[in-house]
Coordinates of C-alpha atoms in Angstrom, one line a residue:
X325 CA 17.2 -11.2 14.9
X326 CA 16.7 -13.0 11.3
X327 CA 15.6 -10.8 9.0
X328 CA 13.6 -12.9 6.3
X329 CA 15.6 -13.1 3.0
X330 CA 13.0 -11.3 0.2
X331 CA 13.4 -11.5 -3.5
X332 CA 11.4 -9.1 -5.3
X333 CA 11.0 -9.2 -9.7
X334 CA 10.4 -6.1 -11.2
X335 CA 9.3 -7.0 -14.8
X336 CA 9.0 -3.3 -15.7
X337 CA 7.2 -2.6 -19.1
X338 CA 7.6 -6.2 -20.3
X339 CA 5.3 -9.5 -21.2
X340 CA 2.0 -9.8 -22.4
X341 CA -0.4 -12.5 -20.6
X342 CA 1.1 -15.2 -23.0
X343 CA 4.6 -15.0 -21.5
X344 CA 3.7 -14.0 -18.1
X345 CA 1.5 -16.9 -17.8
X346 CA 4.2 -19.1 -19.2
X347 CA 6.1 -17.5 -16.0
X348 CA 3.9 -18.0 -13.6
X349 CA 3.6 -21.6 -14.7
X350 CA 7.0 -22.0 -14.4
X351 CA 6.7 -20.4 -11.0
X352 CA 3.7 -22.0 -9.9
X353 CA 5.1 -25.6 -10.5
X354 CA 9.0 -24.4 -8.9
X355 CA 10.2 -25.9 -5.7
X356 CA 11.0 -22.5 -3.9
X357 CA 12.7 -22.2 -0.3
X358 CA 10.0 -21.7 1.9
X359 CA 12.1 -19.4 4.1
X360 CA 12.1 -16.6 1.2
X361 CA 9.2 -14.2 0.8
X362 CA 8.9 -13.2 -2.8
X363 CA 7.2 -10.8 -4.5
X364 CA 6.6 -10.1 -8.5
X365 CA 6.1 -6.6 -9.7
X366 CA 4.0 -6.7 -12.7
X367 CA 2.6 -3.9 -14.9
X368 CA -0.2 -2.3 -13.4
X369 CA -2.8 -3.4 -16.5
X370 CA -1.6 -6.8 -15.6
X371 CA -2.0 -6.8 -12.1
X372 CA -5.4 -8.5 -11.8
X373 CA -4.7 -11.3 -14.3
X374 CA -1.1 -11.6 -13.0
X375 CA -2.5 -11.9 -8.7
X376 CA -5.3 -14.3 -10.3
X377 CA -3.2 -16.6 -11.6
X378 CA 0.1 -16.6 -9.4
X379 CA 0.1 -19.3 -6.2
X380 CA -1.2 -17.0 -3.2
X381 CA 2.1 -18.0 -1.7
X382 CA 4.0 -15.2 -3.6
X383 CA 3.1 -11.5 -3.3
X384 CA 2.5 -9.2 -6.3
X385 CA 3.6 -5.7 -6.2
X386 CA 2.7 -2.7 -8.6
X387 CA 5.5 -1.0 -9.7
X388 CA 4.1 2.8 -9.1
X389 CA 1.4 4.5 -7.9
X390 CA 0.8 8.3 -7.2
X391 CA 0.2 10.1 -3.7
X392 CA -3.3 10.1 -3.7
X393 CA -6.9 7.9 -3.2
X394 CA -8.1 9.3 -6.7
X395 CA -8.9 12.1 -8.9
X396 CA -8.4 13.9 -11.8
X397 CA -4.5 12.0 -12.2
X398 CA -4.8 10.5 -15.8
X399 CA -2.7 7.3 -15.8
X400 CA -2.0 7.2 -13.1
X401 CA -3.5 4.7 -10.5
X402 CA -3.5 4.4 -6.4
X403 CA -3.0 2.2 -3.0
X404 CA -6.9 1.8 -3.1
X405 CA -7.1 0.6 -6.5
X406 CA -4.1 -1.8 -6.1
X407 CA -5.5 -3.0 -2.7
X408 CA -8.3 -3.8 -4.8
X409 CA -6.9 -6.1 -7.1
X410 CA -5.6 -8.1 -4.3
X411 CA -2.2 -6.4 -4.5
X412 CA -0.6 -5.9 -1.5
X413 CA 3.1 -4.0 -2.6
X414 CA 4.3 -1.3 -4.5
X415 CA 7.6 -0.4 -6.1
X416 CA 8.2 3.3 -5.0
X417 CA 11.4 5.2 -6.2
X418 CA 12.4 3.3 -8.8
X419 CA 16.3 5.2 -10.8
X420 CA 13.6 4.8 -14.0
X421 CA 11.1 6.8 -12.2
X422 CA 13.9 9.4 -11.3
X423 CA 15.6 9.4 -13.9
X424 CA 13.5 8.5 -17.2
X425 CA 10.3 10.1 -15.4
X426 CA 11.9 13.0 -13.7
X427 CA 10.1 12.0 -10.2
X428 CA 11.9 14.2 -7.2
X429 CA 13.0 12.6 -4.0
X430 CA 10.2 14.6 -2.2
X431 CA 7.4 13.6 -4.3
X432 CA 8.6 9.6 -3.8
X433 CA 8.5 10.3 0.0
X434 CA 4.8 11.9 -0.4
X435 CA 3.8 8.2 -2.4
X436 CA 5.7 6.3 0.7
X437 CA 3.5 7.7 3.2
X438 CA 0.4 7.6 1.5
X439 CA 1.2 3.8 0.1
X440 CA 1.8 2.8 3.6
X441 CA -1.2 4.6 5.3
X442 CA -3.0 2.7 2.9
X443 CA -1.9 -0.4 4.2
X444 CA 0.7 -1.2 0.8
X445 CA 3.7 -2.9 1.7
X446 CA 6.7 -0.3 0.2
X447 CA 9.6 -2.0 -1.6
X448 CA 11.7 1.7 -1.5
X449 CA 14.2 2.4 -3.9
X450 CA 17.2 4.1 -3.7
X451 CA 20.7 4.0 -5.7
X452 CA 23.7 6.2 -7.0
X453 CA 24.7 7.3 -10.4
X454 CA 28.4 6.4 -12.1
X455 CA 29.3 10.1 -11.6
X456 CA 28.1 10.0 -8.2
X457 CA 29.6 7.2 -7.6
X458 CA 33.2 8.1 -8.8
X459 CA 32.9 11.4 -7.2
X460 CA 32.9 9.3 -3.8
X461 CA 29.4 10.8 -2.7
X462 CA 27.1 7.5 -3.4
X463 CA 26.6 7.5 1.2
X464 CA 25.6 11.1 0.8
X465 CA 23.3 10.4 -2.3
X466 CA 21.6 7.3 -0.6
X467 CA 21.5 9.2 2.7
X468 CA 19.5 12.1 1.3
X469 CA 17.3 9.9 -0.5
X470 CA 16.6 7.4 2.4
X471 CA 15.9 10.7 4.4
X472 CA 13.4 11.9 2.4
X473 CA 11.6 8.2 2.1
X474 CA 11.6 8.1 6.1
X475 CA 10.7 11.6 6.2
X476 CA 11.0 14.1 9.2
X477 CA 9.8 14.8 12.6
X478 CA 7.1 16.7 11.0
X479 CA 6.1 14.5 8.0
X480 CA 7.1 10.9 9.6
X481 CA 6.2 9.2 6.4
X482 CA 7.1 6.0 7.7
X483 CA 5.7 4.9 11.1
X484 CA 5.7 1.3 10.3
X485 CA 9.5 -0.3 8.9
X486 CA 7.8 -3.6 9.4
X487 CA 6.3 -2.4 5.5
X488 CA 9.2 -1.4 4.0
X489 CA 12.2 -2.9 2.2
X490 CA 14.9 -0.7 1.4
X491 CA 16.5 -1.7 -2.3
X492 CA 19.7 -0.3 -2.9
X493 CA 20.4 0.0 -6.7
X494 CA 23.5 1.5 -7.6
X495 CA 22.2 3.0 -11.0
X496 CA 25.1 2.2 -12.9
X497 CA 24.5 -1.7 -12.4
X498 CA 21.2 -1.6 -13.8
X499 CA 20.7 -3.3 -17.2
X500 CA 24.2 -2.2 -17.7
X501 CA 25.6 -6.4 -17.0
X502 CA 27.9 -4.4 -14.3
X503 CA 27.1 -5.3 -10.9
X504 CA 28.5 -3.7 -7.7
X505 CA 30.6 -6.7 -6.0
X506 CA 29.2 -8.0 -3.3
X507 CA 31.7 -6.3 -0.9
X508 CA 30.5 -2.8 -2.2
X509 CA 26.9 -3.9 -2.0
X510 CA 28.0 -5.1 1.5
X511 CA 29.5 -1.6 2.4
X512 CA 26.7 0.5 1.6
X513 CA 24.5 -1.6 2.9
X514 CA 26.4 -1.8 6.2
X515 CA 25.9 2.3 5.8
X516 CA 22.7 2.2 5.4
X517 CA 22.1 0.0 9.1
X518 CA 24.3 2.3 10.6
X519 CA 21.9 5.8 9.0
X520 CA 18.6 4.0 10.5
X521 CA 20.5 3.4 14.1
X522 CA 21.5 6.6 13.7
X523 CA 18.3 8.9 12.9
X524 CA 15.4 5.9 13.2
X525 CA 16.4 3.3 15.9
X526 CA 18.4 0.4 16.5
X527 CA 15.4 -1.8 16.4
X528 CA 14.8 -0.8 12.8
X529 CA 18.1 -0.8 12.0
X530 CA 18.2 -4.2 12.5
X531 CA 15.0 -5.5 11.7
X532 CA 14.4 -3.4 8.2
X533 CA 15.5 -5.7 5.5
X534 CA 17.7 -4.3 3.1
X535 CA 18.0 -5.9 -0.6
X536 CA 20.2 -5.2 -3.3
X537 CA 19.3 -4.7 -7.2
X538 CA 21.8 -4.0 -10.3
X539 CA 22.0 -6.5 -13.0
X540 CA 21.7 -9.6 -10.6
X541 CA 21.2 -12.8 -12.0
X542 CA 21.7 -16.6 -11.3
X543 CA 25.5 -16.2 -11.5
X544 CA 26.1 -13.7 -8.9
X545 CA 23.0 -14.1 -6.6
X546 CA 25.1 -16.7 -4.5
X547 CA 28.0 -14.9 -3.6
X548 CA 26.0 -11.5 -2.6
X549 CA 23.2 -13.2 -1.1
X550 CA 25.9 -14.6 1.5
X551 CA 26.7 -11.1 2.8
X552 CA 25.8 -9.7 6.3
X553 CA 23.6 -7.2 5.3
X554 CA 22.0 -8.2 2.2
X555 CA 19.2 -9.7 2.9
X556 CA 17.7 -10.0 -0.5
X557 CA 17.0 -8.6 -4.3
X558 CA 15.1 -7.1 -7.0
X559 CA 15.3 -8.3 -9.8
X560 CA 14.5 -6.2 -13.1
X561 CA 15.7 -8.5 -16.4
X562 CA 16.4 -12.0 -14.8
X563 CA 12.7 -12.1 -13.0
X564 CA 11.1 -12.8 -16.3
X565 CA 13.6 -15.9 -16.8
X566 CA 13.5 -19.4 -15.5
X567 CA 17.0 -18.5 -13.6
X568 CA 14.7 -16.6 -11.1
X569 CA 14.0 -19.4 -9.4
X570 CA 17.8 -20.1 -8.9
X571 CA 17.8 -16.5 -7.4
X572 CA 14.9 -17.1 -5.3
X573 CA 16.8 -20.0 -3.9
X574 CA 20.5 -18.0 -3.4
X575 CA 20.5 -19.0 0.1
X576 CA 18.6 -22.8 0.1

């Protein structure tokens, strides 16, 4: 089963529509490996310039939305209105949104269902800490996490994988110019295959594509993109930089 590779850019609060368009220029006019589905999150006041000017052959993701259709939610914006600007992703999950934001694990896994009900593909983020991660529980914190995205018997907020990516973003590698090696993004990705056999199915397990985001840039995109399990990225800082094409390309 190939699992198609999938770089996503996560420009986060950055660019104005004089530098993104400058972007998408550069994008527009890239050769790309066709083999690679890409998507570029933009900011969510951006989204409607960003989708109207970028070639139809990449996707555009929002990088949050809340649990909702709509309603008294000031700032915030949903599925419908996303799907409305020709959007078909979001970013859900984000260690920003956990940590700068204080958003909880359950409330992430409340916007997972509701994103994918509304027909959203989900690019689902989970990751460790550096204190987590030296106190040798990072499986056990990207466990619960991807427990609460799947949800339970009872609240199966995902009955579709086919719409989700999983990004695994140890925290510590983001922005930070660390980035996990590509064995230990290997490892916990290998984990993770083994969780969804475990408590989803096999099928998923193997078909689910699970992509890897910390600080990865045209450098290092080479040597992780040629591991077993990684089957792609997100990419925060280097997705606003010509060098994403290179990334886009870490397997051509």
């Amino acid at each position: 089963m190939t699992r198609k590779f999938f770089v996503g850019g996560n420009w986060k609060m950055n660019g104005d529509k004089k530098s993104l368009g400058e972007l998408i220029q550069t994008m527009n006019g890239a050769k790309v490996d066709p083999n690679v589905e890409v998507v570029c999150g933009a900011p969510s006041i951006y989204l409607d310039f960003v989708r109207s000017k970028l070639d139809p052959k990449f996707g555009v993701a929002a990088q949050n939305c809340y649990k909702v259709p709509k309603g008294a939610f000031t700032g915030e914006i949903s599925p419908a209105m996303i799907k409305d600007c020709g959007v078909n992703w979001v970013i859900l999950g984000h260690s920003e949104r956990r940590h700068v934001f204080g958003e909880s694990d359950e409330l992430i896994g409340q916007k997972t269902a509701h994103a994918l009900e509304n027909g959203l593909g989900v690019i689902a983020c989970i990751g460790e800490k550096l204190d987590e991660r030296e106190g040798g529980i990072t499986e056990k914190v990207v466990f619960a996490q991807t427990k609460v995205i799947a949800g339970t018997q009872l609240t199966d907020n995902v009955k579709d994988w086919s719409k989700v990516v999983l990004a695994y973003e140890p925290v510590w590698a983001i922005g930070t110019g660390k980035t996990a090696s590509p064995q230990q993004a290997q490892e916990v990705h290998d984990k993770l295959r083994e969780w969804l056999k475990t408590n989803v199915s096999e099928a998923v397990a193997n078909s689910v594509r699970i992509i890897y985001g910390g600080s990865v840039t045209g450098g290092t995109c080479k040597e992780l993109a040629s591991q077993k399990d990684v089957d792609g990225f997100l990419v925060g800082g280097a997705s606003l930089k010509p060098e994403f094409i290179d990334i886009i390309n870490a397997k051509a």
